[in-house]
Coordinates of C-alpha atoms in Angstrom, one line a residue:
M16 CA -19.8 -18.1 24.5
S17 CA -22.7 -20.4 23.6
S18 CA -25.7 -20.9 25.8
K19 CA -26.1 -24.4 27.3
Y20 CA -29.6 -23.4 28.4
L21 CA -30.8 -22.4 24.9
S22 CA -29.1 -25.5 23.4
S23 CA -31.1 -27.7 25.7
L24 CA -34.5 -26.3 24.6
T25 CA -36.7 -28.1 22.1
K26 CA -37.9 -26.2 19.0
E27 CA -41.3 -25.7 20.7
A28 CA -39.7 -24.5 24.0
Y29 CA -37.4 -22.0 22.1
A30 CA -40.5 -20.6 20.2
S31 CA -42.3 -20.3 23.5
L32 CA -39.4 -18.4 25.1
T33 CA -39.3 -16.1 22.0
K34 CA -43.0 -15.2 22.4
K35 CA -42.5 -14.7 26.1
L36 CA -39.6 -12.2 25.6
Y37 CA -41.5 -10.6 22.7
S38 CA -44.4 -9.9 25.2
I39 CA -42.0 -8.6 27.9
Q40 CA -40.3 -6.3 25.5
N41 CA -43.7 -5.0 24.1
G42 CA -42.8 -6.4 20.7
K43 CA -39.6 -4.4 20.2
C44 CA -36.0 -5.4 19.6
Y45 CA -33.9 -5.0 22.7
I46 CA -31.1 -3.3 20.8
C47 CA -32.6 -0.9 18.3
R48 CA -36.0 -0.6 20.1
K49 CA -37.9 -0.9 16.8
E50 CA -40.8 -3.3 16.1
I51 CA -40.3 -7.0 15.7
D52 CA -42.7 -8.9 13.5
L53 CA -42.4 -12.5 14.4
D54 CA -43.8 -13.6 11.0
L55 CA -41.4 -11.3 8.9
H56 CA -38.3 -10.9 11.0
T57 CA -35.6 -13.5 11.8
T58 CA -34.8 -13.1 15.5
N59 CA -32.1 -14.1 18.0
I60 CA -32.2 -14.7 21.7
D61 CA -29.0 -13.5 23.4
H62 CA -27.7 -12.8 26.9
V63 CA -28.2 -9.3 28.1
I64 CA -25.0 -9.5 30.2
P65 CA -22.5 -11.8 28.4
L66 CA -21.5 -15.1 30.2
A67 CA -17.9 -13.8 29.9
N68 CA -19.0 -10.9 32.2
K69 CA -20.5 -13.3 34.7
G70 CA -24.0 -13.0 33.3
K71 CA -26.4 -15.8 34.1
D72 CA -27.4 -18.5 31.6
S73 CA -31.0 -18.3 32.5
E74 CA -34.3 -16.7 31.3
E75 CA -33.9 -13.5 33.3
N76 CA -30.7 -12.7 31.4
F77 CA -32.1 -13.2 27.9
A78 CA -33.4 -10.7 25.4
L79 CA -35.0 -10.9 22.0
T80 CA -33.4 -9.0 19.1
H81 CA -33.6 -8.7 15.3
E82 CA -31.0 -11.1 13.9
S83 CA -29.4 -8.3 11.9
C84 CA -29.1 -6.1 15.0
N85 CA -27.5 -8.9 17.0
K86 CA -25.0 -9.7 14.2
S87 CA -24.0 -6.0 13.8
K88 CA -24.1 -5.0 17.4
Q89 CA -21.1 -2.9 18.5
D90 CA -20.7 -4.6 21.9
A91 CA -21.1 -8.0 23.4
D92 CA -23.2 -6.5 26.2
L93 CA -26.7 -5.9 24.9
T94 CA -27.4 -2.9 27.1
V95 CA -24.2 -1.2 25.8
A96 CA -25.1 -2.3 22.3
R97 CA -28.5 -0.6 22.7
A98 CA -26.9 2.6 23.8
L99 CA -24.6 2.6 20.8
A100 CA -27.5 1.8 18.5
K101 CA -29.2 5.0 19.8
L102 CA -26.0 6.8 18.8
S103 CA -26.2 5.3 15.3
E104 CA -29.9 6.3 15.0
I105 CA -29.1 9.9 16.0
R106 CA -26.3 10.0 13.5
R107 CA -28.7 8.8 10.8
K108 CA -31.3 11.4 11.8
I109 CA -28.6 14.1 11.3
I110 CA -27.7 12.9 7.9
D111 CA -31.4 12.7 7.0
G112 CA -31.9 16.3 8.2
E113 CA -34.2 15.3 11.1
L114 CA -31.9 16.7 13.8
G115 CA -30.4 20.2 13.3
A116 CA -30.1 22.3 10.2
D117 CA -26.7 21.1 9.0
K118 CA -26.6 17.6 7.6
S119 CA -22.8 17.6 7.5
E120 CA -22.2 18.5 11.2
S121 CA -20.7 16.0 13.6
I122 CA -23.0 14.5 16.3
S123 CA -22.8 16.5 19.5
L124 CA -24.5 16.9 22.9
K125 CA -27.0 19.2 21.2
H126 CA -28.3 16.4 19.1
I127 CA -28.5 14.0 22.0
F128 CA -30.6 16.5 24.0
E129 CA -32.9 17.0 21.0
Y130 CA -33.3 13.2 20.5
I131 CA -34.2 12.5 24.2
G132 CA -36.3 15.6 24.7
G133 CA -33.9 17.8 26.6
S134 CA -33.1 21.5 26.2
K135 CA -36.7 22.6 26.7
Y136 CA -36.8 25.1 29.6
N137 CA -35.1 28.1 31.0
L138 CA -34.2 27.8 34.7
H139 CA -36.0 30.1 37.1
Y140 CA -33.4 31.1 39.7
K141 CA -32.1 33.8 42.0
I142 CA -28.9 34.5 43.8
E143 CA -29.1 35.9 47.3
N144 CA -26.8 35.8 50.4
N145 CA -24.3 33.4 48.7
T146 CA -27.1 31.0 48.0
F147 CA -28.4 29.8 44.6
S148 CA -32.2 29.1 44.6
Y149 CA -34.3 27.7 41.8
T150 CA -37.6 26.0 41.1
K151 CA -38.8 23.4 38.5
S152 CA -42.3 24.8 37.9
E153 CA -42.4 23.1 34.5
F154 CA -42.5 19.8 36.3
D155 CA -45.3 21.0 38.6
D156 CA -42.7 21.2 41.3
E157 CA -43.0 24.5 43.2
K158 CA -40.4 23.5 45.8
I159 CA -37.6 26.0 46.2
Y160 CA -34.2 24.3 45.9
K161 CA -31.3 26.0 47.6
F162 CA -27.6 25.3 47.3
P163 CA -24.5 27.1 48.6
I164 CA -22.3 29.1 46.1
F165 CA -18.6 28.4 46.2
T166 CA -15.9 31.0 45.3
D167 CA -12.7 29.7 43.8
G168 CA -9.7 31.0 45.8
L169 CA -7.5 31.6 42.7
S170 CA -9.7 32.6 39.8
G171 CA -12.5 34.2 41.9
E172 CA -15.1 32.3 39.8
K173 CA -18.3 31.5 41.6
T174 CA -19.9 28.0 41.1
V175 CA -22.8 25.9 42.4
F176 CA -23.1 22.1 42.3
I177 CA -26.6 21.0 41.3
E178 CA -28.4 18.1 39.7
L179 CA -30.8 19.0 36.9
P180 CA -33.2 17.2 34.6
V181 CA -32.1 17.2 30.9
E182 CA -35.0 19.5 30.1
Y183 CA -33.0 22.3 31.7
L184 CA -29.7 21.6 30.1
Y185 CA -28.2 22.8 26.8
H186 CA -25.0 22.3 24.8
D187 CA -22.6 25.3 24.9
E188 CA -21.6 25.6 21.2
L189 CA -19.7 28.8 21.9
I190 CA -17.1 27.5 24.3
N191 CA -17.1 23.8 23.2
P192 CA -18.2 23.2 19.6
R193 CA -16.7 19.7 19.6
G194 CA -18.5 16.7 18.2
I195 CA -18.5 13.3 19.9
N196 CA -15.6 11.0 19.1
S197 CA -15.1 7.2 19.3
S198 CA -14.1 7.4 23.0
I199 CA -17.8 7.5 23.8
N200 CA -17.9 3.7 23.4
L201 CA -15.5 3.2 26.3
L202 CA -17.3 5.8 28.5
I203 CA -20.6 4.1 28.0
K204 CA -19.0 0.8 29.2
E205 CA -17.4 2.6 32.1
F206 CA -20.7 4.0 33.3
Y207 CA -22.6 0.8 32.6
Q208 CA -20.2 -1.0 34.9
K209 CA -21.3 1.5 37.6
N210 CA -17.9 3.2 37.8
P211 CA -18.6 6.8 39.0
Q212 CA -17.4 9.8 37.0
L213 CA -14.3 11.4 38.6
H214 CA -14.8 14.8 36.8
L215 CA -18.1 16.6 36.9
T216 CA -19.8 18.0 33.9
L217 CA -19.2 21.8 33.8
A218 CA -21.8 24.3 32.7
R219 CA -22.4 28.1 32.8
I220 CA -25.4 30.3 33.1
D221 CA -26.1 32.2 29.9
G222 CA -29.2 34.3 30.5
D223 CA -31.6 31.8 31.9
K224 CA -30.1 28.7 30.2
I225 CA -27.7 26.2 31.7
K226 CA -25.1 25.4 29.0
I227 CA -22.7 22.5 29.3
F228 CA -19.2 23.3 28.0
D229 CA -17.0 20.6 29.4
G230 CA -17.5 16.9 30.2
Q231 CA -19.7 16.5 27.0
H232 CA -18.7 12.9 26.4
K233 CA -19.4 11.8 30.0
A234 CA -22.8 13.5 29.8
V235 CA -23.6 11.8 26.5
A236 CA -22.6 8.3 27.9
Q237 CA -24.9 8.7 30.8
L238 CA -27.8 10.0 28.7
L239 CA -27.5 7.1 26.2
L240 CA -27.8 4.7 29.1
G241 CA -31.1 6.3 30.1
Q242 CA -30.1 8.9 32.7
R243 CA -32.5 11.9 32.7
R244 CA -30.6 14.0 35.3
L245 CA -27.0 15.2 35.4
L246 CA -24.9 16.5 38.3
V247 CA -23.2 19.7 37.0
R248 CA -20.9 22.3 38.3
V249 CA -22.4 25.6 37.1
F250 CA -20.3 28.7 36.7
I251 CA -22.2 31.9 37.7
N252 CA -21.5 35.1 35.7
P253 CA -18.2 33.7 34.6
D254 CA -15.5 35.4 32.6
I255 CA -16.3 33.9 29.2
D256 CA -12.9 34.9 27.8
R257 CA -11.2 33.0 30.6
L258 CA -13.3 29.9 30.1
I259 CA -12.7 29.9 26.4
A260 CA -8.9 30.3 26.9
T261 CA -8.9 27.6 29.6
N262 CA -10.8 25.2 27.4
T263 CA -8.5 25.9 24.5
N264 CA -5.4 25.4 26.6
A265 CA -6.8 22.1 27.9
G266 CA -6.8 20.9 24.3
S267 CA -3.5 22.3 23.2
K268 CA -0.9 23.2 25.9
L269 CA -2.2 20.8 28.5
R270 CA -3.4 18.0 26.2
Q271 CA -6.1 17.0 28.6
I272 CA -8.6 16.3 25.8
A273 CA -8.3 15.4 22.1
F274 CA -9.3 18.6 20.4
D275 CA -9.3 18.3 16.7
K276 CA -7.7 21.1 14.7
S277 CA -10.9 22.3 13.2
V278 CA -12.4 22.9 16.7
M279 CA -9.2 24.9 17.6
R280 CA -9.9 27.0 14.5
Q281 CA -13.4 27.7 15.7
L282 CA -12.3 28.6 19.2
H283 CA -9.7 31.0 17.8
D284 CA -12.5 32.5 15.6
T285 CA -14.5 33.1 18.7
L286 CA -11.5 34.7 20.5
Y287 CA -10.8 37.0 17.4
A288 CA -14.4 38.2 17.4
D289 CA -14.1 38.9 21.1
R290 CA -10.9 41.0 20.5
I291 CA -12.7 43.0 17.9
R292 CA -15.5 43.8 20.4
K293 CA -13.0 44.7 23.1
Y294 CA -11.2 47.0 20.7
Q295 CA -14.5 48.7 19.8
Q296 CA -15.4 49.1 23.5
D297 CA -12.0 50.5 24.5
H298 CA -12.0 52.9 21.6
H299 CA -15.7 53.9 22.1
L300 CA -16.7 52.7 18.7
E301 CA -20.2 51.5 17.7
E302 CA -20.7 47.7 17.3
N303 CA -20.9 48.1 13.5
D304 CA -17.8 50.3 13.2
Y305 CA -15.0 48.3 11.7
S306 CA -12.8 51.2 10.5
F307 CA -9.7 49.7 12.1
S308 CA -7.3 47.2 10.6
E309 CA -6.0 43.8 11.5
Q310 CA -2.6 45.4 12.0
Q311 CA -4.1 47.9 14.5
L312 CA -5.6 45.0 16.5
V313 CA -2.2 43.2 16.6
E314 CA -0.6 46.4 17.8
Y315 CA -3.3 47.1 20.4
F316 CA -3.1 43.5 21.8
K317 CA 0.6 43.3 21.3
G318 CA 1.0 41.6 24.7
E319 CA -0.9 38.6 23.3
A320 CA 1.3 36.3 21.3
N321 CA -1.6 34.5 19.6
I322 CA -3.6 37.5 18.2
K323 CA -2.1 36.9 14.7
K324 CA -3.1 33.2 14.9
Y325 CA -6.6 34.2 15.9
I326 CA -6.9 36.4 12.8
N327 CA -5.7 33.8 10.4
D328 CA -7.5 30.9 12.0
S329 CA -10.7 33.0 11.8
A330 CA -10.2 33.3 8.0
K331 CA -9.6 29.6 7.7
H332 CA -12.6 28.8 9.8
Q333 CA -14.9 31.1 7.8
I334 CA -13.9 29.3 4.6
T335 CA -13.9 25.8 5.9
H336 CA -17.3 25.9 7.5
S337 CA -19.1 28.2 5.1
I338 CA -22.5 26.9 4.1
D339 CA -21.5 27.5 0.5
N340 CA -18.4 25.2 0.7
K341 CA -19.5 22.0 -1.1
L342 CA -16.2 20.3 -0.3
C343 CA -17.0 20.4 3.5
A344 CA -19.2 17.3 3.1
Y345 CA -16.1 15.3 2.2
I346 CA -13.8 16.4 5.0
D347 CA -13.4 14.2 8.1
F348 CA -13.2 16.7 11.0
E349 CA -12.8 14.2 13.8
G350 CA -9.9 12.3 12.2
R351 CA -11.3 8.8 12.9
A352 CA -14.0 8.3 10.3
K353 CA -13.8 5.6 7.6
E354 CA -16.4 7.2 5.4
L355 CA -14.8 10.4 4.1
P356 CA -11.8 10.9 1.8
I357 CA -10.1 14.0 3.2
S358 CA -8.8 14.2 6.7
Y359 CA -9.0 17.7 8.3
N360 CA -5.2 17.5 8.9
A361 CA -4.6 16.9 5.2
F362 CA -7.0 19.7 4.3
E363 CA -5.1 22.1 6.5
K364 CA -1.6 21.0 5.2
T365 CA -2.7 21.3 1.6
F366 CA -5.6 23.6 0.7
L367 CA -5.2 26.0 3.6
A368 CA -1.4 26.0 3.6
C369 CA -1.2 26.6 -0.2
F370 CA -3.9 29.2 -0.6
L371 CA -3.9 31.3 2.6
N372 CA -0.9 33.3 3.7
S373 CA -0.8 32.7 7.5
K374 CA 1.8 35.6 8.0
R375 CA -0.2 38.3 6.1
I376 CA -1.9 40.8 8.4
L377 CA -3.9 43.4 6.5
K378 CA -3.3 47.1 7.1
T379 CA -6.5 48.2 5.4
P380 CA -9.6 48.7 7.6
I381 CA -11.6 45.6 8.3
N382 CA -14.6 47.1 6.4
Y383 CA -12.4 48.4 3.5
R384 CA -14.5 48.6 0.3
L385 CA -17.0 46.1 1.9
D386 CA -20.0 47.8 0.3
E387 CA -18.4 47.6 -3.1
G388 CA -17.7 43.9 -2.8
Q389 CA -13.9 44.6 -3.0
N390 CA -12.9 43.8 0.6
P391 CA -9.7 41.6 0.4
R392 CA -10.9 39.1 3.0
E393 CA -14.3 38.8 1.4
I394 CA -12.8 38.3 -2.1
E395 CA -10.3 35.7 -0.6
Q396 CA -13.1 33.8 1.1
K397 CA -15.4 33.9 -1.9
Q398 CA -12.7 32.8 -4.4
I399 CA -11.2 30.0 -2.3
I400 CA -14.8 28.6 -1.7
R401 CA -15.3 28.8 -5.5
L402 CA -12.1 26.8 -6.0
L403 CA -13.2 24.2 -3.3
N404 CA -16.5 23.9 -5.1
I405 CA -14.9 23.2 -8.4
I406 CA -12.8 20.5 -6.8
A407 CA -15.9 19.0 -5.1
E408 CA -17.9 19.0 -8.3
E409 CA -15.1 17.5 -10.5
I410 CA -13.8 14.9 -8.1
Y411 CA -16.3 14.0 -5.4
I412 CA -20.0 14.9 -5.9
D413 CA -21.9 11.9 -7.4
K414 CA -18.5 10.1 -7.7
F415 CA -17.3 9.3 -4.1
N416 CA -19.7 7.1 -2.1
P417 CA -19.4 7.6 1.7
E418 CA -21.3 4.3 2.2
I419 CA -18.3 2.5 0.7
G420 CA -15.9 4.9 2.4
V421 CA -12.1 4.7 2.4
Y422 CA -11.4 1.7 4.7
R423 CA -8.8 -0.8 3.2
L424 CA -9.8 0.0 -0.4
E425 CA -6.4 -1.1 -1.8
T426 CA -6.5 -4.3 0.2
K427 CA -10.0 -5.1 -1.1
I428 CA -8.8 -4.6 -4.7
I429 CA -5.8 -6.9 -4.1
N430 CA -8.1 -9.5 -2.7
G431 CA -10.6 -9.2 -5.5
K432 CA -13.4 -7.8 -3.3
D433 CA -13.8 -4.5 -5.1
A434 CA -16.9 -5.1 -7.3
D435 CA -18.7 -2.3 -5.5
I436 CA -15.8 0.2 -5.8
S437 CA -16.4 2.4 -8.9
D438 CA -13.5 3.9 -10.8
D439 CA -14.7 7.4 -9.9
H440 CA -14.8 6.4 -6.2
L441 CA -11.3 4.9 -6.4
A442 CA -9.9 8.0 -8.2
A443 CA -11.4 10.4 -5.6
Y444 CA -9.9 8.3 -2.7
R445 CA -6.4 8.1 -4.2
I446 CA -6.2 11.7 -5.2
S447 CA -7.2 12.7 -1.7
K448 CA -4.1 11.2 0.1
E449 CA -2.3 14.0 1.9
E450 CA 1.1 13.5 0.2
I451 CA -0.6 13.4 -3.3
M452 CA -2.9 16.3 -2.6
Y453 CA -0.1 18.5 -1.4
N454 CA 1.8 18.0 -4.6
W455 CA -1.0 18.6 -7.1
M456 CA -2.0 21.7 -5.0
L457 CA 1.5 23.1 -5.8
W458 CA 0.8 22.5 -9.5
L459 CA -2.5 24.2 -9.2
K460 CA -0.9 27.1 -7.5
K461 CA 1.6 27.4 -10.4
V462 CA -1.4 27.6 -12.8
I463 CA -2.7 30.6 -10.9
E464 CA 0.7 32.3 -10.5
N465 CA 1.6 31.7 -14.1
Y466 CA -1.7 33.4 -15.2
F467 CA -0.9 36.4 -13.1
S468 CA 2.6 36.7 -14.5
N469 CA 1.4 36.3 -18.1
T470 CA -1.3 39.0 -17.7
G471 CA 1.1 41.4 -16.0
K472 CA -0.8 41.5 -12.6
M473 CA 1.2 42.2 -9.5
F474 CA 0.6 40.0 -6.5
E475 CA 2.1 39.1 -3.2
Q476 CA 3.0 35.4 -2.7
G477 CA 0.2 33.7 -0.8
S478 CA -2.3 36.5 -1.3
E479 CA -3.4 35.8 -4.9
F480 CA -6.9 35.0 -3.8
Q481 CA -7.4 38.6 -2.4
I482 CA -7.4 39.8 -6.1
E483 CA -10.4 39.1 -8.3
F484 CA -9.6 36.3 -10.8
D485 CA -10.4 36.8 -14.5
E486 CA -13.0 34.3 -15.8
Q487 CA -10.3 32.8 -18.1
L488 CA -8.3 31.9 -15.0
W489 CA -11.3 30.0 -13.6
I490 CA -11.6 28.2 -16.9
N491 CA -7.8 27.3 -16.6
I492 CA -8.3 26.0 -13.1
T493 CA -11.4 23.9 -14.0
N494 CA -9.5 22.4 -17.0
F495 CA -6.5 21.6 -14.8
I496 CA -8.6 19.7 -12.3
R497 CA -10.6 17.9 -15.0
N498 CA -7.4 16.8 -16.7
L499 CA -5.8 15.8 -13.4
I500 CA -8.6 13.5 -12.3
K501 CA -8.6 11.9 -15.8
L502 CA -5.0 10.6 -15.4
P503 CA -5.1 6.8 -15.8
L504 CA -3.1 6.0 -12.6
W505 CA -6.0 7.0 -10.3
K506 CA -8.2 4.2 -11.7
N507 CA -5.5 1.6 -12.5
R508 CA -6.2 -1.2 -10.0
D509 CA -3.0 -3.0 -10.9
L510 CA -1.2 -0.3 -8.9
A511 CA -3.0 -1.3 -5.7
S512 CA -0.2 -3.6 -4.6
T513 CA 2.7 -1.2 -5.6
V514 CA 2.3 2.5 -6.0
F515 CA -0.7 2.8 -3.7
A516 CA 0.2 -0.1 -1.3
G517 CA 1.2 2.2 1.5
K518 CA 1.8 5.9 2.4
N519 CA 4.6 7.4 0.4
N520 CA 6.3 10.7 1.3
Y521 CA 5.8 14.1 -0.3
N522 CA 9.0 13.7 -2.4
Y523 CA 7.8 10.4 -3.9
W524 CA 4.9 12.1 -5.5
K525 CA 6.9 15.3 -6.4
M526 CA 9.2 13.0 -8.4
V527 CA 6.2 11.2 -10.0
F528 CA 4.6 14.4 -11.2
E529 CA 7.8 16.0 -12.3
T530 CA 9.3 13.0 -14.1
G531 CA 6.6 10.4 -14.6
I532 CA 8.5 7.7 -12.7
N533 CA 8.8 6.9 -9.0
P534 CA 12.0 6.7 -7.0
D535 CA 12.2 2.9 -7.8
G536 CA 12.3 3.8 -11.5
V537 CA 8.8 2.5 -12.2
K538 CA 6.9 4.4 -14.9
V539 CA 3.7 5.7 -13.2
L540 CA 2.7 8.4 -15.7
A541 CA 2.9 8.3 -19.5
K542 CA 4.8 11.6 -19.3
P543 CA 5.5 14.3 -16.6
L544 CA 2.8 16.8 -15.8
N545 CA 2.8 20.0 -17.8
Y546 CA 0.5 22.6 -16.4
I547 CA 0.4 24.5 -19.7
E548 CA -1.1 21.4 -21.4
M549 CA -3.4 20.6 -18.5
I550 CA -5.2 24.0 -18.6
K551 CA -6.4 23.2 -22.1
S552 CA -10.0 21.9 -22.5

């Protein structure tokens, strides 16, 4: 909605208001908080609270911004836009390696705390006579704060409700490794409109640290709006296993929060490690004694229906999130990004489904031939990561540009707005579609199985990667992928309005690869795929 007040100003009066706002804001843009140079930057004056939200059309409701910030703002309300701009700045710092060690990780509460100067101090506390007492000496505050401890009637868990500065709060990456998803935009608006939170942030005491494991998004929304203290319900000496299980159930059975599948894998990885420790303790084994098998774990915890899932999800998690996995940088773990070509859901249904046998539980000791480098799980992990790296190098690295991303690429081609989309980028995008990826994975699997059969090697279906591959097989795999990505259809822009116009099912691409034509009888490939020919250099 345009401003009648601004429209009524002369050129000189508008310039005077610009200088006045510049002085009030200490020479910084209201949205991005970065410097404004009135000689170099084009600026805008805009309402802090939009007129549509009953903001006043007067000086006290105006702010000065970079024109670029105002045009690209993510919300009409400038205060909300400023909070979202902080989030974008934090995301950029992660990518540039300024926050955290892993440039590919999703933004989380940990990064917010680091950005605003939180997570600095341990809490000095004591528990006595059902009272939780603590001090904040680091703030030169020697007052002893005392709060009652409550005991839950059903679980027996003890908790205390306290408000703490961000300097004493940490992100609990063990129980809740989740990143922040797009719902944060709505929560920021909710808190900015002064609507109170109906569910408190939950934390636990780990040593002397207060670690937040639930209510991460609510916490982040408040912090981005400038809050420096959070009200938290702190669990005292909790049953960690119970909290992990409860948090997992909230995202699966109860569907209270939108857990993505990669996080579920990590939680199951944590639970698997916990079962190993419990087995060691119950059998009076040393911490480094892994002389028992996965099968023995399953038998010992036979009352737990999910123990096999924990074992297999652990294997998947170790592969997916290995620091050696180059493909990881091209996987969208949150399922909402428009920058990355492979959704985690597609990755799970293709790569993981094809190359990891989810039903196979090993009967050999967990540490079997580990010192010789011949442990089945170690070989499996190493070889699948090598395969993923070959795929990353041949299809994505220096070819797919995340800045261009995947959003409406085919539409841009149809509308002639594809000048910035390279052939390599387009090929990487198209070959990454779930229904396409699933089918070429099956062909790649045939390359591996065929080599084993021709060389007389015995193998169990789905467990090929637990056997060392010959170097010739790696050459065959590399040649197959190179020849696959060179197929003309991936770069043929004339197919944008037909073959690649929408999502086709698995059988569509099965037919294309096997016959060269699609179900409509249109010729898509010059000839059907032949994996014997495709392993040739």
